[in-house]
Amino acid sequence: MKDGIRNVAVIGAQWGDEGKGKIVDLLCEDFDVVARYQGGHNAGHTVKFGDKHFALRLIPSGILHADKLCILGNGMVIDPEALLDEMENLRAMGVRIEENLKISESAHVILPYHRALDLAREEAAGKAKIGTTGRGIGPTYESKVARTGVRIADLIDPEVLREKIEFACAEKNPLLETVYGKPPFDPKDMLDAYLRFGEVLASRITDGPILINEQIRAGRKVMFEGAQGALLDVDHGTYPFVTSSNTIVGGVCTGLGVAPKHIHKVIGVAKAYTTRVGGGAFPTELSDEHGEHLRRRGNEFGTVTGRPRRTGWLDLPILRSSSMLNGIDEIALTKLDVLDEFNEIPICTSYRIRGKEWKTYPSFMLEHQAYDPQYRVVKGWKKATAGMTSYEALPQAARDYVRIIEDELEVKVSIISTGPRREETVLRRL
Ligand code: GDP
Ligand code: IMO
Ligand code: MG
């Protein structure tokens, strides 16, 4: 690690599922702390090594390394039941979860009415639905911003929790019943259940910003693990087809209480093509056999919901926007192997929108057809790169593909992933 670079953010550069889990797992050997700063169990981060396969949702991927301190930051929304499930599943697979997992007391709690509202709204929206993961993410962030949310610390304060749950049910129950025709919740049952969650989690609840800043001050190395991707950021993404948190690097500061000067490097994780789950425009989307090929070879089915992911060619305008918003220093390019069989590979270099060329993703929303992506078509390599670990051994056309990305984005590709496993990776010395 270069002098002075201790703390690194690993962030999704597209619409999520770029392979962040794999890259965090791969790199975290060199780190002491791994912290999540936003999102919840809408995330699904896959890590594979040896004969093991893990799907992490709330817990930072660093948990798979026994000596890393893992922190769930204040910017997250946490469903305690999902967290306890995840802990149990990981333990059953031999993962150690003791004092190495801490939760910020200011993180927000997803309650059953949040989940019910998320689902009811999606159902009511019909064709206009966002295609959320149905985990209650959006409504929980709404409660946070409305200043009526339940925070993790409230789970261990029966009086405060009772007041907050009663207040919320008085408001959410009529909304669920009258507007959406859904059953109401009993605040008493909810209180009992969530106090029990609080008891089980109590020893992990801590002042997150103090904990992480103590670690930073002590010179320990911190990795900030992003969830979702830049184009799903609530401010900068493809609104309204986004998640409800700040997924970009700015979210690290607010979602953990870490000052910008402590983020020393940003690694943007990008797939060698593009995928998206849920609704919203997707300029390079393929609905032909090429799209099907990407889905099949890339195993593009959601880790959380099992939904087939939408697939398309690499889109440089979204990566340019993402690079700008995140200040990406290096790219980890994943799933290069998925392109192995194509004769030709189109790369979208810009869009033509109403007769004008756009090199970045416009912030205003357009119909899917309005983007008119402009492609540069390159030759495929038609050779297996799957599992390769050396840059020099990659076919020339694959190296050219990487170089085009570097030239167009003016960012170096420092890692190339050629398979889901930890070992299947090219690490480049820049
Ligand atoms: P994340 O949410 O960004 O962590 O990504 P996901 O885990 O949801 O989705 C990435 C998927 O691609 C997972 O199934 C990974 O096991 C898989 N994967 C990651 N890197 C590679 C790669 O280089 N090649 C192939 N074929 N699969 C990969
Ligand atoms: P990881 O961390 C891909 C998408 C959903 C939907 C939108 C809003 O695995 O990359 P939400 O439930 O967050 O309100 O849904 O965001 N979405 C993701 N897409 N990867 C994810 O996470 C996602 N998390 C949410 O599909 O379009
Ligand atoms: Mg995922």
mmCIF file of N, CA and C in Angstrom, residues 311-352:
data_model
loop_
_atom_site.group_PDB
_atom_site.id
_atom_site.type_symbol
_atom_site.label_atom_id
_atom_site.label_comp_id
_atom_site.label_asym_id
_atom_site.label_seq_id
_atom_site.Cartn_x
_atom_site.Cartn_y
_atom_site.Cartn_z
ATOM 1 N N THR A 311 -29.868 -6.930 -18.913
ATOM 2 C CA THR A 311 -28.462 -6.921 -19.332
ATOM 3 C C THR A 311 -28.265 -6.036 -20.560
ATOM 4 N N GLY A 312 -27.066 -5.499 -20.711
ATOM 5 C CA GLY A 312 -26.763 -4.662 -21.870
ATOM 6 C C GLY A 312 -25.267 -4.459 -22.018
ATOM 7 N N TRP A 313 -24.855 -3.772 -23.088
ATOM 8 C CA TRP A 313 -23.437 -3.510 -23.356
ATOM 9 C C TRP A 313 -22.877 -2.496 -22.351
ATOM 10 N N LEU A 314 -21.575 -2.436 -22.323
ATOM 11 C CA LEU A 314 -20.892 -1.471 -21.454
ATOM 12 C C LEU A 314 -21.321 -0.047 -21.827
ATOM 13 N N ASP A 315 -21.605 0.751 -20.835
ATOM 14 C CA ASP A 315 -22.109 2.106 -21.043
ATOM 15 C C ASP A 315 -21.109 3.091 -20.424
ATOM 16 N N LEU A 316 -20.328 3.742 -21.288
ATOM 17 C CA LEU A 316 -19.308 4.657 -20.758
ATOM 18 C C LEU A 316 -19.891 5.958 -20.199
ATOM 19 N N PRO A 317 -21.001 6.496 -20.767
ATOM 20 C CA PRO A 317 -21.566 7.698 -20.125
ATOM 21 C C PRO A 317 -21.906 7.474 -18.643
ATOM 22 N N ILE A 318 -22.466 6.310 -18.308
ATOM 23 C CA ILE A 318 -22.782 6.142 -16.879
ATOM 24 C C ILE A 318 -21.496 6.009 -16.067
ATOM 25 N N LEU A 319 -20.481 5.388 -16.656
ATOM 26 C CA LEU A 319 -19.218 5.266 -15.916
ATOM 27 C C LEU A 319 -18.508 6.608 -15.780
ATOM 28 N N ARG A 320 -18.659 7.468 -16.795
ATOM 29 C CA ARG A 320 -18.065 8.817 -16.677
ATOM 30 C C ARG A 320 -18.742 9.597 -15.554
ATOM 31 N N SER A 321 -20.082 9.518 -15.500
ATOM 32 C CA SER A 321 -20.808 10.202 -14.417
ATOM 33 C C SER A 321 -20.362 9.649 -13.075
ATOM 34 N N SER A 322 -20.287 8.341 -13.022
ATOM 35 C CA SER A 322 -19.931 7.668 -11.792
ATOM 36 C C SER A 322 -18.517 8.035 -11.340
ATOM 37 N N SER A 323 -17.616 8.102 -12.302
ATOM 38 C CA SER A 323 -16.226 8.435 -11.990
ATOM 39 C C SER A 323 -16.141 9.857 -11.444
ATOM 40 N N MET A 324 -16.918 10.754 -12.054
ATOM 41 C CA MET A 324 -16.936 12.145 -11.597
ATOM 42 C C MET A 324 -17.510 12.239 -10.176
ATOM 43 N N LEU A 325 -18.633 11.587 -9.959
ATOM 44 C CA LEU A 325 -19.326 11.706 -8.666
ATOM 45 C C LEU A 325 -18.537 11.070 -7.529
ATOM 46 N N ASN A 326 -17.791 10.024 -7.844
ATOM 47 C CA ASN A 326 -17.056 9.294 -6.807
ATOM 48 C C ASN A 326 -15.578 9.652 -6.760
ATOM 49 N N GLY A 327 -15.103 10.403 -7.745
ATOM 50 C CA GLY A 327 -13.660 10.656 -7.812
ATOM 51 C C GLY A 327 -12.902 9.341 -7.887
ATOM 52 N N ILE A 328 -13.346 8.483 -8.788
ATOM 53 C CA ILE A 328 -12.752 7.133 -8.840
ATOM 54 C C ILE A 328 -11.260 7.208 -9.188
ATOM 55 N N ASP A 329 -10.439 6.582 -8.363
ATOM 56 C CA ASP A 329 -8.988 6.556 -8.589
ATOM 57 C C ASP A 329 -8.576 5.358 -9.429
ATOM 58 N N GLU A 330 -9.267 4.242 -9.209
ATOM 59 C CA GLU A 330 -8.941 3.002 -9.932
ATOM 60 C C GLU A 330 -10.234 2.238 -10.164
ATOM 61 N N ILE A 331 -10.220 1.487 -11.252
ATOM 62 C CA ILE A 331 -11.401 0.658 -11.533
ATOM 63 C C ILE A 331 -11.058 -0.814 -11.299
ATOM 64 N N ALA A 332 -11.973 -1.522 -10.665
ATOM 65 C CA ALA A 332 -11.913 -2.982 -10.628
ATOM 66 C C ALA A 332 -12.938 -3.443 -11.655
ATOM 67 N N LEU A 333 -12.450 -4.005 -12.759
ATOM 68 C CA LEU A 333 -13.335 -4.415 -13.853
ATOM 69 C C LEU A 333 -13.673 -5.893 -13.671
ATOM 70 N N THR A 334 -14.951 -6.172 -13.485
ATOM 71 C CA THR A 334 -15.347 -7.551 -13.176
ATOM 72 C C THR A 334 -16.030 -8.225 -14.376
ATOM 73 N N LYS A 335 -16.064 -9.528 -14.318
ATOM 74 C CA LYS A 335 -16.824 -10.357 -15.242
ATOM 75 C C LYS A 335 -16.378 -10.229 -16.698
ATOM 76 N N LEU A 336 -15.083 -9.957 -16.886
ATOM 77 C CA LEU A 336 -14.540 -9.898 -18.243
ATOM 78 C C LEU A 336 -14.780 -11.233 -18.967
ATOM 79 N N ASP A 337 -14.682 -12.319 -18.217
ATOM 80 C CA ASP A 337 -14.848 -13.663 -18.791
ATOM 81 C C ASP A 337 -16.219 -13.867 -19.439
ATOM 82 N N VAL A 338 -17.204 -13.098 -18.976
ATOM 83 C CA VAL A 338 -18.568 -13.282 -19.496
ATOM 84 C C VAL A 338 -18.638 -12.854 -20.972
ATOM 85 N N LEU A 339 -17.668 -12.037 -21.405
ATOM 86 C CA LEU A 339 -17.661 -11.563 -22.798
ATOM 87 C C LEU A 339 -16.867 -12.493 -23.731
ATOM 88 N N ASP A 340 -16.321 -13.561 -23.178
ATOM 89 C CA ASP A 340 -15.387 -14.421 -23.932
ATOM 90 C C ASP A 340 -15.879 -14.899 -25.299
ATOM 91 N N GLU A 341 -17.188 -15.113 -25.435
ATOM 92 C CA GLU A 341 -17.658 -15.790 -26.651
ATOM 93 C C GLU A 341 -18.177 -14.875 -27.757
ATOM 94 N N PHE A 342 -18.169 -13.578 -27.530
ATOM 95 C CA PHE A 342 -18.738 -12.683 -28.555
ATOM 96 C C PHE A 342 -17.763 -12.457 -29.719
ATOM 97 N N ASN A 343 -18.317 -12.417 -30.941
ATOM 98 C CA ASN A 343 -17.495 -12.072 -32.116
ATOM 99 C C ASN A 343 -17.136 -10.600 -32.093
ATOM 100 N N GLU A 344 -18.138 -9.794 -31.747
ATOM 101 C CA GLU A 344 -17.950 -8.332 -31.696
ATOM 102 C C GLU A 344 -18.564 -7.816 -30.418
ATOM 103 N N ILE A 345 -17.973 -6.772 -29.868
ATOM 104 C CA ILE A 345 -18.517 -6.221 -28.622
ATOM 105 C C ILE A 345 -18.715 -4.704 -28.781
ATOM 106 N N PRO A 346 -19.958 -4.250 -28.806
ATOM 107 C CA PRO A 346 -20.197 -2.813 -28.871
ATOM 108 C C PRO A 346 -19.975 -2.151 -27.497
ATOM 109 N N ILE A 347 -19.373 -0.972 -27.517
ATOM 110 C CA ILE A 347 -19.183 -0.189 -26.283
ATOM 111 C C ILE A 347 -19.883 1.136 -26.514
ATOM 112 N N CYS A 348 -20.770 1.513 -25.629
ATOM 113 C CA CYS A 348 -21.471 2.797 -25.802
ATOM 114 C C CYS A 348 -20.548 3.921 -25.327
ATOM 115 N N THR A 349 -20.229 4.828 -26.239
ATOM 116 C CA THR A 349 -19.283 5.900 -25.897
ATOM 117 C C THR A 349 -19.997 7.217 -25.575
ATOM 118 N N SER A 350 -21.231 7.360 -26.086
ATOM 119 C CA SER A 350 -22.017 8.577 -25.793
ATOM 120 C C SER A 350 -23.473 8.298 -26.161
ATOM 121 N N TYR A 351 -24.342 9.241 -25.823
ATOM 122 C CA TYR A 351 -25.727 9.151 -26.303
ATOM 123 C C TYR A 351 -25.980 10.345 -27.214
ATOM 124 N N ARG A 352 -26.883 10.161 -28.153
ATOM 125 C CA ARG A 352 -27.417 11.333 -28.879
ATOM 126 C C ARG A 352 -28.810 11.574 -28.343
#
